[in-house]
Amino acid sequence: MSEAEQVPASAPEAAAAVLDALNATDSNGTEALNATAKFVATPEGTALAYGSLVFMALLPIFFGALRSVTCSKSKNAADMPETITSRDAARFPIIASCTLFGLYLFFKVFSQEYINLLLSVYFFVLGVLALSHTMSPLMSRIFPASFPNKQYQLLFTQGSGESKEEIVNYEFDTKNLVCLLISSVVGVWYLLKKHWIANNLFGLAFALNGVELLHLNNVSTGCILLGGLFVYDVFWVFGTNVMVTVAKSFEAPIKLVFPQDLLERGLEASNFAMLGLGDIVIPGIFIALLLRFDVSLKKNSRTYFYSSFLAYIFGLGLTIFVMHTFKHAQPALLYLVPACVGFPVVVALFKGELTEMFRYEESSPEEAGAKEDSSESEKKDQ
């Protein structure tokens, strides 16, 4: 997290690519940028900024976790989650480190202006798609039943006859087109003005899609991922200046920001507190897994979800407290990982369900479909 920073005023695989970028430029490293900040925030401005950041961080975790339950049962190709295995989790910190160091070399060798131009276009496309996907369920409730909602299908195939192979098969409707249009307007606003509100709209959409569409296959995988990124975060923040250099140069909606001088300057404020999306998505996908575990228990309770959700609030609050106490940058995962893993484990020990929690296994959509097909064929044979 960052205390004060001067910023210019001016679906599953895609989500995974975004998550790589989030961790490669996690804003934990941006704390050191405070060294050059001259703005001194008022207590009211600081409280408003950090309160707003905490609130915004909770939104994609809560709603993304709820949507992940529905997403795990979906048979629509556009809504199918990307399953993270233990092998993926073990490799992820290494891949994120290589990505981070690669960006560091790029910014050292090439012009920052041209790199950020390419990144702006890239995140413009991803942001429009992510925001459109986020808005879609809301629009379905807003539009009246009498709304003429036509169905469309985008289909690309390769070959002909028996060798014909589907490359793209995407179904959408008029409501989806309206969402795409609204998202494009926000995208153009961000591209031209880099306004912090547009940045946050894209950031919230990225985070919510990440929590919804990136699924851990079991609790052990979640512990491996969080543990690896815990080490990654601490090393790159405290051990080198690589993350700080990249964060200073990187202009993209991969963080949530809120101005500490909002009360003085209104919407034109430019001294921001910030929170990297990696500090939201990484704990968020683990919290979403625990919600799906709660659902699998069929006990009509959400004990593990709420305990991990409260643990996240505690860890984020502790990060802010330590940062202000010691006046030094703090990697948020240093506090979030022990809290989000430790609290549910203690609850499971107390309830005698620790073994059951670690035995819980989620199958990928392809495996689940294969199981359903095999069970149906067995019923027909009988």
PDB file of N, CA, C and O in Angstrom, residues 242-295:
ATOM      1  N   VAL A 242      13.839  -3.190  -7.660  1.00  0.00           N
ATOM      2  CA  VAL A 242      13.231  -3.530  -8.948  1.00  0.00           C
ATOM      3  C   VAL A 242      11.749  -3.188  -8.961  1.00  0.00           C
ATOM      4  O   VAL A 242      11.244  -2.523  -9.878  1.00  0.00           O
ATOM      5  N   MET A 243      11.023  -3.627  -7.940  1.00  0.00           N
ATOM      6  CA  MET A 243       9.583  -3.386  -7.913  1.00  0.00           C
ATOM      7  C   MET A 243       9.276  -1.900  -7.831  1.00  0.00           C
ATOM      8  O   MET A 243       8.335  -1.402  -8.461  1.00  0.00           O
ATOM      9  N   VAL A 244      10.070  -1.170  -7.068  1.00  0.00           N
ATOM     10  CA  VAL A 244       9.860   0.278  -6.939  1.00  0.00           C
ATOM     11  C   VAL A 244      10.060   0.956  -8.286  1.00  0.00           C
ATOM     12  O   VAL A 244       9.263   1.809  -8.693  1.00  0.00           O
ATOM     13  N   THR A 245      11.110   0.575  -9.003  1.00  0.00           N
ATOM     14  CA  THR A 245      11.411   1.179 -10.312  1.00  0.00           C
ATOM     15  C   THR A 245      10.289   0.906 -11.307  1.00  0.00           C
ATOM     16  O   THR A 245       9.846   1.806 -12.024  1.00  0.00           O
ATOM     17  N   VAL A 246       9.816  -0.346 -11.340  1.00  0.00           N
ATOM     18  CA  VAL A 246       8.739  -0.700 -12.265  1.00  0.00           C
ATOM     19  C   VAL A 246       7.463   0.029 -11.893  1.00  0.00           C
ATOM     20  O   VAL A 246       6.758   0.568 -12.754  1.00  0.00           O
ATOM     21  N   ALA A 247       7.142   0.058 -10.599  1.00  0.00           N
ATOM     22  CA  ALA A 247       5.911   0.712 -10.156  1.00  0.00           C
ATOM     23  C   ALA A 247       5.909   2.200 -10.480  1.00  0.00           C
ATOM     24  O   ALA A 247       4.870   2.776 -10.804  1.00  0.00           O
ATOM     25  N   LYS A 248       7.069   2.839 -10.393  1.00  0.00           N
ATOM     26  CA  LYS A 248       7.166   4.264 -10.713  1.00  0.00           C
ATOM     27  C   LYS A 248       6.958   4.518 -12.196  1.00  0.00           C
ATOM     28  O   LYS A 248       6.500   5.585 -12.593  1.00  0.00           O
ATOM     29  N   SER A 249       7.302   3.533 -13.013  1.00  0.00           N
ATOM     30  CA  SER A 249       7.252   3.719 -14.465  1.00  0.00           C
ATOM     31  C   SER A 249       5.972   3.192 -15.090  1.00  0.00           C
ATOM     32  O   SER A 249       5.605   3.587 -16.198  1.00  0.00           O
ATOM     33  N   PHE A 250       5.288   2.301 -14.395  1.00  0.00           N
ATOM     34  CA  PHE A 250       4.165   1.554 -14.962  1.00  0.00           C
ATOM     35  C   PHE A 250       2.865   2.335 -14.835  1.00  0.00           C
ATOM     36  O   PHE A 250       2.445   2.678 -13.733  1.00  0.00           O
ATOM     37  N   GLU A 251       2.219   2.624 -15.954  1.00  0.00           N
ATOM     38  CA  GLU A 251       0.938   3.331 -15.953  1.00  0.00           C
ATOM     39  C   GLU A 251      -0.133   2.398 -16.500  1.00  0.00           C
ATOM     40  O   GLU A 251      -0.233   2.184 -17.704  1.00  0.00           O
ATOM     41  N   ALA A 252      -0.914   1.829 -15.604  1.00  0.00           N
ATOM     42  CA  ALA A 252      -1.980   0.908 -15.999  1.00  0.00           C
ATOM     43  C   ALA A 252      -2.959   0.777 -14.837  1.00  0.00           C
ATOM     44  O   ALA A 252      -2.582   1.008 -13.672  1.00  0.00           O
ATOM     45  N   PRO A 253      -4.209   0.403 -15.112  1.00  0.00           N
ATOM     46  CA  PRO A 253      -5.207   0.276 -14.032  1.00  0.00           C
ATOM     47  C   PRO A 253      -5.040  -1.030 -13.260  1.00  0.00           C
ATOM     48  O   PRO A 253      -5.933  -1.866 -13.211  1.00  0.00           O
ATOM     49  N   ILE A 254      -3.845  -1.215 -12.646  1.00  0.00           N
ATOM     50  CA  ILE A 254      -3.587  -2.431 -11.882  1.00  0.00           C
ATOM     51  C   ILE A 254      -3.528  -2.100 -10.386  1.00  0.00           C
ATOM     52  O   ILE A 254      -2.935  -2.853  -9.626  1.00  0.00           O
ATOM     53  N   LYS A 255      -4.157  -1.008 -10.018  1.00  0.00           N
ATOM     54  CA  LYS A 255      -4.229  -0.626  -8.610  1.00  0.00           C
ATOM     55  C   LYS A 255      -5.490   0.204  -8.398  1.00  0.00           C
ATOM     56  O   LYS A 255      -6.008   0.829  -9.325  1.00  0.00           O
ATOM     57  N   LEU A 256      -5.988   0.188  -7.175  1.00  0.00           N
ATOM     58  CA  LEU A 256      -7.075   1.074  -6.776  1.00  0.00           C
ATOM     59  C   LEU A 256      -6.458   2.293  -6.112  1.00  0.00           C
ATOM     60  O   LEU A 256      -5.519   2.174  -5.322  1.00  0.00           O
ATOM     61  N   VAL A 257      -6.974   3.459  -6.441  1.00  0.00           N
ATOM     62  CA  VAL A 257      -6.433   4.694  -5.874  1.00  0.00           C
ATOM     63  C   VAL A 257      -7.564   5.538  -5.311  1.00  0.00           C
ATOM     64  O   VAL A 257      -8.713   5.445  -5.761  1.00  0.00           O
ATOM     65  N   PHE A 258      -7.224   6.333  -4.303  1.00  0.00           N
ATOM     66  CA  PHE A 258      -8.194   7.279  -3.759  1.00  0.00           C
ATOM     67  C   PHE A 258      -7.431   8.499  -3.251  1.00  0.00           C
ATOM     68  O   PHE A 258      -6.446   8.355  -2.520  1.00  0.00           O
ATOM     69  N   PRO A 259      -7.861   9.706  -3.641  1.00  0.00           N
ATOM     70  CA  PRO A 259      -7.109  10.924  -3.285  1.00  0.00           C
ATOM     71  C   PRO A 259      -7.231  11.283  -1.815  1.00  0.00           C
ATOM     72  O   PRO A 259      -8.318  11.254  -1.245  1.00  0.00           O
ATOM     73  N   GLN A 260      -6.093  11.638  -1.236  1.00  0.00           N
ATOM     74  CA  GLN A 260      -6.098  12.115   0.148  1.00  0.00           C
ATOM     75  C   GLN A 260      -6.416  13.605   0.235  1.00  0.00           C
ATOM     76  O   GLN A 260      -6.665  14.117   1.330  1.00  0.00           O
ATOM     77  N   ASP A 261      -6.375  14.290  -0.905  1.00  0.00           N
ATOM     78  CA  ASP A 261      -6.724  15.715  -0.924  1.00  0.00           C
ATOM     79  C   ASP A 261      -8.081  15.945  -1.590  1.00  0.00           C
ATOM     80  O   ASP A 261      -8.342  17.014  -2.138  1.00  0.00           O
ATOM     81  N   LEU A 262      -8.955  14.923  -1.528  1.00  0.00           N
ATOM     82  CA  LEU A 262     -10.285  15.047  -2.133  1.00  0.00           C
ATOM     83  C   LEU A 262     -11.092  16.158  -1.480  1.00  0.00           C
ATOM     84  O   LEU A 262     -11.811  16.904  -2.157  1.00  0.00           O
ATOM     85  N   LEU A 263     -10.982  16.299  -0.171  1.00  0.00           N
ATOM     86  CA  LEU A 263     -11.748  17.318   0.545  1.00  0.00           C
ATOM     87  C   LEU A 263     -11.302  18.723   0.170  1.00  0.00           C
ATOM     88  O   LEU A 263     -12.097  19.672   0.224  1.00  0.00           O
ATOM     89  N   GLU A 264     -10.016  18.860  -0.208  1.00  0.00           N
ATOM     90  CA  GLU A 264      -9.494  20.179  -0.569  1.00  0.00           C
ATOM     91  C   GLU A 264      -9.675  20.497  -2.052  1.00  0.00           C
ATOM     92  O   GLU A 264      -9.990  21.632  -2.417  1.00  0.00           O
ATOM     93  N   ARG A 265      -9.488  19.484  -2.926  1.00  0.00           N
ATOM     94  CA  ARG A 265      -9.463  19.753  -4.361  1.00  0.00           C
ATOM     95  C   ARG A 265     -10.578  19.077  -5.152  1.00  0.00           C
ATOM     96  O   ARG A 265     -10.654  19.228  -6.367  1.00  0.00           O
ATOM     97  N   GLY A 266     -11.412  18.304  -4.497  1.00  0.00           N
ATOM     98  CA  GLY A 266     -12.519  17.655  -5.195  1.00  0.00           C
ATOM     99  C   GLY A 266     -12.042  16.582  -6.156  1.00  0.00           C
ATOM    100  O   GLY A 266     -11.025  15.914  -5.924  1.00  0.00           O
ATOM    101  N   LEU A 267     -12.738  16.410  -7.277  1.00  0.00           N
ATOM    102  CA  LEU A 267     -12.429  15.353  -8.234  1.00  0.00           C
ATOM    103  C   LEU A 267     -11.120  15.588  -8.977  1.00  0.00           C
ATOM    104  O   LEU A 267     -10.625  14.676  -9.654  1.00  0.00           O
ATOM    105  N   GLU A 268     -10.562  16.788  -8.871  1.00  0.00           N
ATOM    106  CA  GLU A 268      -9.285  17.079  -9.528  1.00  0.00           C
ATOM    107  C   GLU A 268      -8.095  16.782  -8.612  1.00  0.00           C
ATOM    108  O   GLU A 268      -6.969  17.149  -8.915  1.00  0.00           O
ATOM    109  N   ALA A 269      -8.329  16.128  -7.492  1.00  0.00           N
ATOM    110  CA  ALA A 269      -7.262  15.781  -6.554  1.00  0.00           C
ATOM    111  C   ALA A 269      -6.224  14.890  -7.221  1.00  0.00           C
ATOM    112  O   ALA A 269      -6.536  14.150  -8.169  1.00  0.00           O
ATOM    113  N   SER A 270      -4.978  14.957  -6.737  1.00  0.00           N
ATOM    114  CA  SER A 270      -3.901  14.236  -7.415  1.00  0.00           C
ATOM    115  C   SER A 270      -2.900  13.575  -6.474  1.00  0.00           C
ATOM    116  O   SER A 270      -1.879  13.066  -6.911  1.00  0.00           O
ATOM    117  N   ASN A 271      -3.167  13.584  -5.158  1.00  0.00           N
ATOM    118  CA  ASN A 271      -2.281  12.914  -4.202  1.00  0.00           C
ATOM    119  C   ASN A 271      -2.993  11.679  -3.661  1.00  0.00           C
ATOM    120  O   ASN A 271      -3.920  11.795  -2.864  1.00  0.00           O
ATOM    121  N   PHE A 272      -2.556  10.522  -4.135  1.00  0.00           N
ATOM    122  CA  PHE A 272      -3.335   9.310  -3.953  1.00  0.00           C
ATOM    123  C   PHE A 272      -2.716   8.328  -2.955  1.00  0.00           C
ATOM    124  O   PHE A 272      -1.511   8.128  -2.931  1.00  0.00           O
ATOM    125  N   ALA A 273      -3.598   7.694  -2.189  1.00  0.00           N
ATOM    126  CA  ALA A 273      -3.260   6.450  -1.496  1.00  0.00           C
ATOM    127  C   ALA A 273      -3.665   5.338  -2.449  1.00  0.00           C
ATOM    128  O   ALA A 273      -4.617   5.488  -3.225  1.00  0.00           O
ATOM    129  N   MET A 274      -2.938   4.224  -2.425  1.00  0.00           N
ATOM    130  CA  MET A 274      -3.231   3.185  -3.416  1.00  0.00           C
ATOM    131  C   MET A 274      -3.062   1.788  -2.852  1.00  0.00           C
ATOM    132  O   MET A 274      -2.375   1.563  -1.854  1.00  0.00           O
ATOM    133  N   LEU A 275      -3.737   0.861  -3.507  1.00  0.00           N
ATOM    134  CA  LEU A 275      -3.675  -0.551  -3.143  1.00  0.00           C
ATOM    135  C   LEU A 275      -3.605  -1.365  -4.425  1.00  0.00           C
ATOM    136  O   LEU A 275      -4.462  -1.235  -5.296  1.00  0.00           O
ATOM    137  N   GLY A 276      -2.572  -2.198  -4.544  1.00  0.00           N
ATOM    138  CA  GLY A 276      -2.402  -3.009  -5.745  1.00  0.00           C
ATOM    139  C   GLY A 276      -3.450  -4.102  -5.850  1.00  0.00           C
ATOM    140  O   GLY A 276      -3.890  -4.672  -4.846  1.00  0.00           O
ATOM    141  N   LEU A 277      -3.865  -4.415  -7.057  1.00  0.00           N
ATOM    142  CA  LEU A 277      -4.884  -5.441  -7.257  1.00  0.00           C
ATOM    143  C   LEU A 277      -4.388  -6.822  -6.835  1.00  0.00           C
ATOM    144  O   LEU A 277      -5.191  -7.691  -6.512  1.00  0.00           O
ATOM    145  N   GLY A 278      -3.077  -7.019  -6.851  1.00  0.00           N
ATOM    146  CA  GLY A 278      -2.547  -8.303  -6.386  1.00  0.00           C
ATOM    147  C   GLY A 278      -2.882  -8.555  -4.929  1.00  0.00           C
ATOM    148  O   GLY A 278      -3.053  -9.713  -4.517  1.00  0.00           O
ATOM    149  N   ASP A 279      -3.004  -7.489  -4.133  1.00  0.00           N
ATOM    150  CA  ASP A 279      -3.359  -7.624  -2.724  1.00  0.00           C
ATOM    151  C   ASP A 279      -4.842  -7.920  -2.541  1.00  0.00           C
ATOM    152  O   ASP A 279      -5.280  -8.194  -1.423  1.00  0.00           O
ATOM    153  N   ILE A 280      -5.602  -7.838  -3.608  1.00  0.00           N
ATOM    154  CA  ILE A 280      -7.026  -8.154  -3.564  1.00  0.00           C
ATOM    155  C   ILE A 280      -7.289  -9.524  -4.187  1.00  0.00           C
ATOM    156  O   ILE A 280      -7.955 -10.379  -3.595  1.00  0.00           O
ATOM    157  N   VAL A 281      -6.745  -9.748  -5.378  1.00  0.00           N
ATOM    158  CA  VAL A 281      -7.053 -10.968  -6.124  1.00  0.00           C
ATOM    159  C   VAL A 281      -6.442 -12.207  -5.478  1.00  0.00           C
ATOM    160  O   VAL A 281      -7.105 -13.245  -5.378  1.00  0.00           O
ATOM    161  N   ILE A 282      -5.179 -12.121  -5.041  1.00  0.00           N
ATOM    162  CA  ILE A 282      -4.504 -13.295  -4.490  1.00  0.00           C
ATOM    163  C   ILE A 282      -5.222 -13.823  -3.245  1.00  0.00           C
ATOM    164  O   ILE A 282      -5.596 -15.002  -3.193  1.00  0.00           O
ATOM    165  N   PRO A 283      -5.458 -12.988  -2.209  1.00  0.00           N
ATOM    166  CA  PRO A 283      -6.252 -13.502  -1.081  1.00  0.00           C
ATOM    167  C   PRO A 283      -7.698 -13.796  -1.494  1.00  0.00           C
ATOM    168  O   PRO A 283      -8.328 -14.699  -0.947  1.00  0.00           O
ATOM    169  N   GLY A 284      -8.215 -13.034  -2.468  1.00  0.00           N
ATOM    170  CA  GLY A 284      -9.611 -13.176  -2.876  1.00  0.00           C
ATOM    171  C   GLY A 284      -9.936 -14.542  -3.447  1.00  0.00           C
ATOM    172  O   GLY A 284     -10.998 -15.108  -3.163  1.00  0.00           O
ATOM    173  N   ILE A 285      -9.036 -15.104  -4.268  1.00  0.00           N
ATOM    174  CA  ILE A 285      -9.327 -16.419  -4.857  1.00  0.00           C
ATOM    175  C   ILE A 285      -9.271 -17.518  -3.786  1.00  0.00           C
ATOM    176  O   ILE A 285      -9.941 -18.548  -3.915  1.00  0.00           O
ATOM    177  N   PHE A 286      -8.489 -17.294  -2.733  1.00  0.00           N
ATOM    178  CA  PHE A 286      -8.456 -18.257  -1.622  1.00  0.00           C
ATOM    179  C   PHE A 286      -9.748 -18.155  -0.801  1.00  0.00           C
ATOM    180  O   PHE A 286     -10.318 -19.177  -0.398  1.00  0.00           O
ATOM    181  N   ILE A 287     -10.213 -16.940  -0.566  1.00  0.00           N
ATOM    182  CA  ILE A 287     -11.473 -16.736   0.155  1.00  0.00           C
ATOM    183  C   ILE A 287     -12.643 -17.318  -0.638  1.00  0.00           C
ATOM    184  O   ILE A 287     -13.553 -17.934  -0.067  1.00  0.00           O
ATOM    185  N   ALA A 288     -12.616 -17.142  -1.965  1.00  0.00           N
ATOM    186  CA  ALA A 288     -13.674 -17.703  -2.814  1.00  0.00           C
ATOM    187  C   ALA A 288     -13.669 -19.228  -2.756  1.00  0.00           C
ATOM    188  O   ALA A 288     -14.731 -19.865  -2.775  1.00  0.00           O
ATOM    189  N   LEU A 289     -12.479 -19.828  -2.701  1.00  0.00           N
ATOM    190  CA  LEU A 289     -12.381 -21.293  -2.570  1.00  0.00           C
ATOM    191  C   LEU A 289     -13.041 -21.763  -1.273  1.00  0.00           C
ATOM    192  O   LEU A 289     -13.763 -22.773  -1.263  1.00  0.00           O
ATOM    193  N   LEU A 290     -12.821 -21.023  -0.183  1.00  0.00           N
ATOM    194  CA  LEU A 290     -13.417 -21.407   1.095  1.00  0.00           C
ATOM    195  C   LEU A 290     -14.934 -21.258   1.076  1.00  0.00           C
ATOM    196  O   LEU A 290     -15.643 -22.021   1.743  1.00  0.00           O
ATOM    197  N   LEU A 291     -15.431 -20.298   0.303  1.00  0.00           N
ATOM    198  CA  LEU A 291     -16.888 -20.187   0.156  1.00  0.00           C
ATOM    199  C   LEU A 291     -17.438 -21.407  -0.564  1.00  0.00           C
ATOM    200  O   LEU A 291     -18.477 -21.968  -0.165  1.00  0.00           O
ATOM    201  N   ARG A 292     -16.749 -21.844  -1.630  1.00  0.00           N
ATOM    202  CA  ARG A 292     -17.211 -23.039  -2.352  1.00  0.00           C
ATOM    203  C   ARG A 292     -17.091 -24.289  -1.479  1.00  0.00           C
ATOM    204  O   ARG A 292     -17.892 -25.214  -1.604  1.00  0.00           O
ATOM    205  N   PHE A 293     -16.103 -24.306  -0.577  1.00  0.00           N
ATOM    206  CA  PHE A 293     -15.999 -25.407   0.384  1.00  0.00           C
ATOM    207  C   PHE A 293     -17.184 -25.382   1.343  1.00  0.00           C
ATOM    208  O   PHE A 293     -17.765 -26.433   1.678  1.00  0.00           O
ATOM    209  N   ASP A 294     -17.562 -24.188   1.813  1.00  0.00           N
ATOM    210  CA  ASP A 294     -18.749 -24.053   2.662  1.00  0.00           C
ATOM    211  C   ASP A 294     -19.981 -24.610   1.969  1.00  0.00           C
ATOM    212  O   ASP A 294     -20.786 -25.334   2.579  1.00  0.00           O
ATOM    213  N   VAL A 295     -20.130 -24.272   0.690  1.00  0.00           N
ATOM    214  CA  VAL A 295     -21.285 -24.742  -0.082  1.00  0.00           C
ATOM    215  C   VAL A 295     -21.269 -26.263  -0.191  1.00  0.00           C
ATOM    216  O   VAL A 295     -22.314 -26.930  -0.094  1.00  0.00           O
TER     217      VAL A 295
END
